[in-house]
Amino acid sequence: MASTDLGTGAPVAAAELTAMRRALALALRGPASDPNPRVGCVLLGPDGEVRGEGWHRGAGTPHAEVAALADAAARGLPTEGATAVVTLEPCNHTGRTGPCSEALIAAGVARVVVSVDDPNPVASGGVERLRSAGVDVQTGVLTAEGRAVLGAWLPSVERGRPFVTLKIAMSLDGRIAAADGSSRWITSEVSRHHAHDLRAEVDAIAVGTGTALVDDPSLTARNAAGELHGHQPLRVVVGHRDVPADARLRGPGGELVHLRTHDPAQVLAELHARDVRHVLVEGGPTLAAAFVRAGLVDELHAYVAPVLLGSGPSAMADLGVVSIGDAVRLTTRSVIPLGPDVLVVATIDPPSPTEEP
């Protein structure tokens, strides 16, 4: 059987690579918005045949490895001597569920193939525990694909704060509203549907009090028919002014959280304490600039419409840029046509190192 050596442990067999791709596809069945990661697992017999499959269905449910073991049991297939192919290092701690490392050991699994090491210090250590029990472990298999499936969860855990996506919807000349304040609608219906799908994948949406008072948004995630998605993110208002009692933010949708601060770092700390992994900052320009100045934007989604306004509020407030050398530079990751509009997905480049005199 063909094999490839991709890291520690015995070489990876072709059947294990196929199983890892299947495990990654299974992982994507899990909820995009959840404190826990999307994980998939496939159990293989000695000849590479599938004995069980599983994925994590959300916080409080069995982890992917345990689900795969249960699937094997339901099929009446043994797990003794099996290989577990899993997208994330098996956990080694007891939370709402027990350690997956111990479950695999108890099931007699002989080998474990892992895509991504778990960066969470609370849950990591599964590889060491498995090896100490005599289980052969191969790590680093299809790691890029594994990281992509984990999405915002992975950098959130690595950085100890929510992953921040800054969303801007603007005219071609960088305006978010006309001179009279009207802004519905600069972008197309196609773009708005896309933005609602993004809302349905995040844990929280944040706006400043200015946007809350002027635009009176509902900050809900809706489908094309205008119905609420099953998952509704937290609705976060940042600033000191009160949210009116009759505001749409108090209507149907996610929980309203009012954070009376102007400090983006404090906002993220409070959301992290609520197990928020991914926050979408939607505005307005003052809040957007505050997050950019603080260096706390991980990804920018700019919906750009082929519209010229010439005046009106700009998409970004003052960033303190005096000369072109001070400009905040970004790297474009993708450009997606959305009807007449385009979505530019970009990341902010790190500042250039200061040259020594």
Coordinates of C-alpha atoms in Angstrom, one line a residue:
M1 CA 0.0 0.0 0.0
A2 CA 1.4 3.4 -1.0
S3 CA 2.5 5.6 1.9
T4 CA 3.9 9.0 2.6
D5 CA 6.0 10.1 5.6
L6 CA 4.6 13.5 6.8
G7 CA 5.9 13.7 10.4
T8 CA 6.3 11.7 13.6
G9 CA 5.0 8.2 13.7
A10 CA 4.8 5.5 11.0
P11 CA 4.4 6.6 7.4
V12 CA 0.9 7.6 6.4
A13 CA -0.9 5.1 4.2
A14 CA -3.0 6.1 1.2
A15 CA -6.1 4.9 2.9
E16 CA -5.3 7.2 5.9
L17 CA -5.0 10.2 3.6
T18 CA -8.4 9.3 2.1
A19 CA -9.8 8.9 5.5
M20 CA -8.4 12.3 6.6
R21 CA -10.1 14.0 3.7
R22 CA -13.4 12.3 4.7
A23 CA -12.9 13.3 8.3
L24 CA -12.4 17.0 7.2
A25 CA -15.7 16.8 5.2
L26 CA -17.4 15.3 8.3
A27 CA -16.1 18.1 10.5
L28 CA -17.8 20.7 8.3
R29 CA -21.1 19.2 9.3
G30 CA -20.6 20.7 12.8
P31 CA -21.9 24.1 13.7
A32 CA -19.8 27.0 12.3
S33 CA -20.6 29.0 15.4
D34 CA -19.8 27.2 18.6
P35 CA -17.3 27.5 21.5
N36 CA -15.9 24.1 20.5
P37 CA -14.1 23.3 17.2
R38 CA -15.4 21.5 14.2
V39 CA -13.8 18.0 14.3
G40 CA -14.3 14.9 12.3
C41 CA -13.0 11.3 12.9
V42 CA -12.9 8.1 10.8
L43 CA -12.0 4.7 12.2
L44 CA -10.2 2.3 9.9
G45 CA -9.6 -1.4 10.2
P46 CA -6.3 -3.1 9.5
D47 CA -7.0 -3.3 5.8
G48 CA -8.1 0.3 5.5
E49 CA -11.8 -0.4 5.7
V50 CA -14.1 2.1 7.4
R51 CA -15.4 0.9 10.8
G52 CA -16.9 4.1 12.1
E53 CA -17.3 7.8 11.5
G54 CA -18.3 10.8 13.6
W55 CA -18.1 14.5 14.0
H56 CA -18.7 17.0 16.8
R57 CA -22.2 18.4 16.7
G58 CA -21.7 21.2 19.2
A59 CA -20.9 22.0 22.8
G60 CA -22.1 19.4 25.2
T61 CA -22.4 16.6 22.6
P62 CA -20.0 13.7 22.2
H63 CA -16.7 14.6 20.5
A64 CA -15.9 13.3 17.1
E65 CA -13.8 10.4 18.3
V66 CA -16.4 9.2 20.8
A67 CA -19.1 9.6 18.1
A68 CA -17.0 7.4 15.7
L69 CA -16.5 4.8 18.4
A70 CA -20.3 4.7 18.9
D71 CA -20.8 4.4 15.2
A72 CA -18.5 1.4 15.0
A73 CA -20.4 -0.2 17.9
A74 CA -23.7 0.5 16.2
R75 CA -22.3 -1.3 13.1
G76 CA -21.2 -4.2 15.2
L77 CA -17.6 -3.7 14.2
P78 CA -14.6 -4.0 16.6
T79 CA -12.3 -1.1 17.5
E80 CA -9.5 -3.2 18.9
G81 CA -6.4 -2.5 16.7
A82 CA -8.1 0.2 14.7
T83 CA -6.7 3.4 13.4
A84 CA -8.4 6.7 14.4
V85 CA -8.0 9.4 11.7
V86 CA -9.0 12.7 13.4
T87 CA -8.8 16.3 12.3
L88 CA -7.7 17.8 15.7
E89 CA -5.5 16.3 18.4
P90 CA -7.7 14.2 20.7
C91 CA -8.5 16.2 23.9
N92 CA -6.9 15.1 27.2
H93 CA -9.2 16.8 29.7
T94 CA -12.6 16.4 31.3
G95 CA -15.1 19.1 30.5
R96 CA -18.8 18.4 29.6
T97 CA -17.4 15.2 28.2
G98 CA -14.5 12.9 29.1
P99 CA -11.1 12.8 27.5
C100 CA -11.1 11.5 24.0
S101 CA -7.5 10.2 24.5
E102 CA -8.8 7.9 27.2
A103 CA -11.8 6.8 25.2
L104 CA -9.5 5.8 22.3
I105 CA -7.1 3.9 24.6
A106 CA -10.0 2.1 26.3
A107 CA -11.4 1.1 22.8
G108 CA -8.1 -0.6 22.0
V109 CA -7.2 1.8 19.1
A110 CA -3.6 1.0 18.0
R111 CA -2.9 4.1 15.9
V112 CA -4.0 7.7 15.7
V113 CA -3.5 10.0 12.7
V114 CA -3.9 13.8 13.5
S115 CA -4.1 16.8 11.2
V116 CA -3.8 19.7 13.6
D117 CA -2.3 19.9 17.1
D118 CA -4.6 21.4 19.7
P119 CA -3.4 24.8 20.8
N120 CA -5.7 25.0 23.8
P121 CA -3.6 24.4 26.9
V122 CA -6.6 23.1 28.8
A123 CA -7.4 20.4 26.2
S124 CA -4.0 19.6 24.7
G125 CA -1.8 16.7 25.7
G126 CA -3.7 14.0 24.0
V127 CA -0.8 12.9 21.7
E128 CA 1.5 12.5 24.7
R129 CA -1.1 10.5 26.6
L130 CA -1.7 8.2 23.6
R131 CA 2.0 7.6 23.1
S132 CA 2.5 6.9 26.8
A133 CA -0.1 4.1 26.4
G134 CA 1.7 2.6 23.5
V135 CA -0.5 4.0 20.7
D136 CA 1.4 4.9 17.5
V137 CA 0.6 8.6 16.7
Q138 CA 1.2 10.4 13.4
T139 CA 0.8 14.2 13.4
G140 CA 0.8 16.9 10.8
V141 CA -1.3 15.2 8.1
L142 CA -3.0 17.7 5.7
T143 CA -2.5 20.4 8.3
A144 CA -3.3 23.3 5.9
E145 CA -6.7 21.7 5.2
G146 CA -7.2 21.0 8.8
R147 CA -6.5 24.6 9.9
A148 CA -8.9 25.8 7.2
V149 CA -11.8 23.7 8.5
L150 CA -11.2 25.0 12.1
G151 CA -11.7 28.5 10.7
A152 CA -11.8 31.3 13.3
W153 CA -11.8 28.9 16.2
L154 CA -8.1 28.2 15.8
P155 CA -6.6 31.7 15.8
S156 CA -9.1 32.6 18.6
V157 CA -7.6 29.9 20.8
E158 CA -4.1 30.7 19.8
R159 CA -4.5 34.5 20.5
G160 CA -6.7 34.1 23.6
R161 CA -9.4 36.4 22.2
P162 CA -12.2 36.3 19.6
F163 CA -11.2 36.4 16.0
V164 CA -12.3 39.8 14.6
T165 CA -13.8 40.3 11.2
L166 CA -14.4 44.0 10.3
K167 CA -17.3 44.4 7.8
I168 CA -17.8 47.5 5.7
A169 CA -20.5 48.1 3.1
M170 CA -19.6 51.2 1.0
S171 CA -19.8 53.1 -2.3
L172 CA -16.9 53.0 -4.7
D173 CA -15.6 56.3 -3.3
G174 CA -15.6 54.9 0.3
R175 CA -18.9 56.4 1.6
I176 CA -21.3 54.5 3.9
A177 CA -24.2 56.9 3.5
A178 CA -25.2 59.9 1.5
A179 CA -24.9 63.5 2.8
D180 CA -28.4 63.4 4.3
G181 CA -27.6 60.2 6.2
S182 CA -29.6 57.8 4.0
S183 CA -27.8 54.5 3.4
R184 CA -30.5 51.9 2.4
W185 CA -29.3 50.5 0.2
I186 CA -25.8 51.2 -1.1
T187 CA -25.0 47.6 -1.8
S188 CA -27.2 45.1 -3.7
E189 CA -29.6 42.5 -2.4
V190 CA -27.0 39.8 -3.3
S191 CA -24.5 41.4 -1.1
R192 CA -26.9 41.7 1.8
H193 CA -27.9 38.0 1.5
H194 CA -24.1 37.2 1.7
A195 CA -23.7 39.4 4.7
H196 CA -26.6 37.7 6.5
D197 CA -25.0 34.3 5.8
L198 CA -21.8 35.6 7.4
R199 CA -23.8 36.8 10.4
A200 CA -25.2 33.3 10.8
E201 CA -21.6 31.9 11.1
V202 CA -20.3 34.3 13.8
D203 CA -20.8 34.3 17.6
A204 CA -21.4 38.1 18.0
I205 CA -22.0 41.2 16.0
A206 CA -20.7 44.5 17.4
V207 CA -21.7 48.1 16.6
G208 CA -21.1 51.4 18.3
T209 CA -23.8 53.4 20.1
G210 CA -23.8 55.9 17.2
T211 CA -24.8 53.3 14.7
A212 CA -27.3 51.8 17.2
L213 CA -29.0 55.2 17.6
V214 CA -28.8 56.5 14.1
D215 CA -29.5 53.3 12.0
D216 CA -31.7 51.4 14.6
P217 CA -30.4 48.1 13.3
S218 CA -31.8 44.7 14.4
L219 CA -28.5 42.9 13.9
T220 CA -30.2 39.6 13.1
A221 CA -29.1 36.8 10.7
R222 CA -31.9 36.2 8.2
N223 CA -32.3 33.9 5.2
A224 CA -33.3 34.9 1.7
A225 CA -37.0 34.8 2.7
G226 CA -36.4 37.2 5.6
E227 CA -36.8 34.5 8.2
L228 CA -34.5 34.3 11.2
H229 CA -31.7 31.8 11.0
G230 CA -31.7 29.1 13.7
H231 CA -28.5 30.6 15.1
Q232 CA -28.6 34.2 16.2
P233 CA -25.3 35.9 17.3
L234 CA -25.0 38.0 20.3
R235 CA -25.9 41.7 19.5
V236 CA -23.2 43.8 21.1
V237 CA -23.4 47.6 21.5
V238 CA -20.1 49.4 22.4
G239 CA -20.2 52.8 24.1
H240 CA -21.7 54.7 27.0
R241 CA -25.0 56.0 25.6
D242 CA -28.1 54.0 26.4
V243 CA -29.9 51.8 23.9
P244 CA -33.5 53.1 23.7
A245 CA -36.2 50.8 25.1
D246 CA -38.0 50.6 21.8
A247 CA -34.8 49.9 19.7
R248 CA -35.0 47.1 17.2
L249 CA -32.0 45.6 19.0
R250 CA -34.4 44.6 21.8
G251 CA -36.6 42.7 19.4
P252 CA -36.4 39.1 18.2
G253 CA -32.8 37.9 17.7
G254 CA -29.7 37.2 19.7
E255 CA -29.1 38.4 23.3
L256 CA -28.3 42.1 23.6
V257 CA -25.0 42.9 25.3
H258 CA -24.2 46.5 26.1
L259 CA -20.5 47.1 26.8
R260 CA -20.0 50.5 28.2
T261 CA -16.5 51.1 27.0
H262 CA -14.6 52.5 24.1
D263 CA -11.6 50.1 24.5
P264 CA -11.6 47.4 21.8
A265 CA -9.3 45.2 24.0
Q266 CA -11.8 45.3 26.8
V267 CA -14.6 44.5 24.4
L268 CA -12.8 41.4 23.2
A269 CA -11.9 40.4 26.8
E270 CA -15.5 40.5 27.9
L271 CA -16.6 38.6 24.8
H272 CA -13.9 36.0 25.3
A273 CA -15.3 35.5 28.8
R274 CA -18.6 34.6 27.2
D275 CA -16.9 32.0 25.0
V276 CA -17.2 34.1 21.8
R277 CA -14.7 32.8 19.2
H278 CA -15.7 35.0 16.3
V279 CA -17.0 38.6 16.4
L280 CA -18.2 40.6 13.4
V281 CA -17.6 44.4 13.8
E282 CA -20.1 46.1 11.6
G283 CA -19.7 49.7 12.5
G284 CA -19.8 52.5 12.3
P285 CA -16.6 54.3 11.2
T286 CA -15.6 55.2 14.8
L287 CA -15.7 51.7 16.1
A288 CA -14.1 50.4 12.9
A289 CA -11.2 52.8 13.3
A290 CA -10.8 52.0 17.0
F291 CA -10.3 48.3 16.2
V292 CA -7.9 49.1 13.3
R293 CA -5.8 51.5 15.5
A294 CA -5.7 48.9 18.2
G295 CA -4.3 46.3 15.8
L296 CA -7.2 44.0 16.6
V297 CA -8.7 43.3 13.1
D298 CA -7.9 39.9 11.8
E299 CA -9.8 40.1 8.6
L300 CA -11.6 42.8 6.6
H301 CA -14.7 42.1 4.5
A302 CA -15.4 45.2 2.3
Y303 CA -18.6 45.0 0.2
V304 CA -18.1 47.6 -2.5
A305 CA -20.9 48.9 -4.7
P306 CA -20.4 50.6 -8.1
V307 CA -22.0 53.8 -6.7
L308 CA -20.5 57.3 -6.4
L309 CA -21.8 59.6 -3.6
G310 CA -19.1 62.3 -3.5
S311 CA -20.0 63.3 0.1
G312 CA -21.3 61.7 3.2
P313 CA -19.7 59.8 6.1
S314 CA -16.7 57.8 5.1
A315 CA -16.2 54.1 5.9
M316 CA -13.4 54.7 8.3
A317 CA -12.8 57.4 10.9
D318 CA -9.4 59.0 11.6
L319 CA -6.6 56.5 11.8
G320 CA -3.9 59.0 12.7
V321 CA -2.3 58.6 9.2
V322 CA -0.4 61.8 8.4
S323 CA 1.7 60.7 5.4
I324 CA 1.4 57.9 2.8
G325 CA 4.2 56.1 4.7
D326 CA 1.8 55.8 7.7
A327 CA -1.0 54.2 5.6
V328 CA -2.5 50.9 6.9
R329 CA -1.6 48.4 4.2
L330 CA -3.7 45.3 3.5
T331 CA -3.2 42.1 1.5
T332 CA -6.1 41.0 -0.6
R333 CA -7.0 37.4 0.0
S334 CA -9.9 37.1 -2.4
V335 CA -12.3 39.2 -4.6
I336 CA -15.8 37.8 -4.9
P337 CA -18.4 39.2 -7.4
L338 CA -21.8 39.6 -5.8
G339 CA -24.3 40.7 -8.4
P340 CA -23.2 44.3 -9.3
D341 CA -20.9 44.5 -6.2
V342 CA -17.7 42.9 -5.2
L343 CA -16.6 41.6 -1.8
V344 CA -12.9 42.2 -1.0
V345 CA -11.6 40.0 1.7
A346 CA -8.2 41.2 3.0
T347 CA -5.9 41.0 6.0
I348 CA -4.0 43.9 7.5
D349 CA -0.3 43.7 7.0
P350 CA 2.0 44.0 10.0
P351 CA 3.7 47.4 10.3
S352 CA 7.1 47.6 8.6
P353 CA 10.0 47.4 11.1
T354 CA 11.5 50.7 12.0
E355 CA 14.9 51.2 10.3
E356 CA 17.8 51.7 12.6
P357 CA 19.4 55.2 12.2

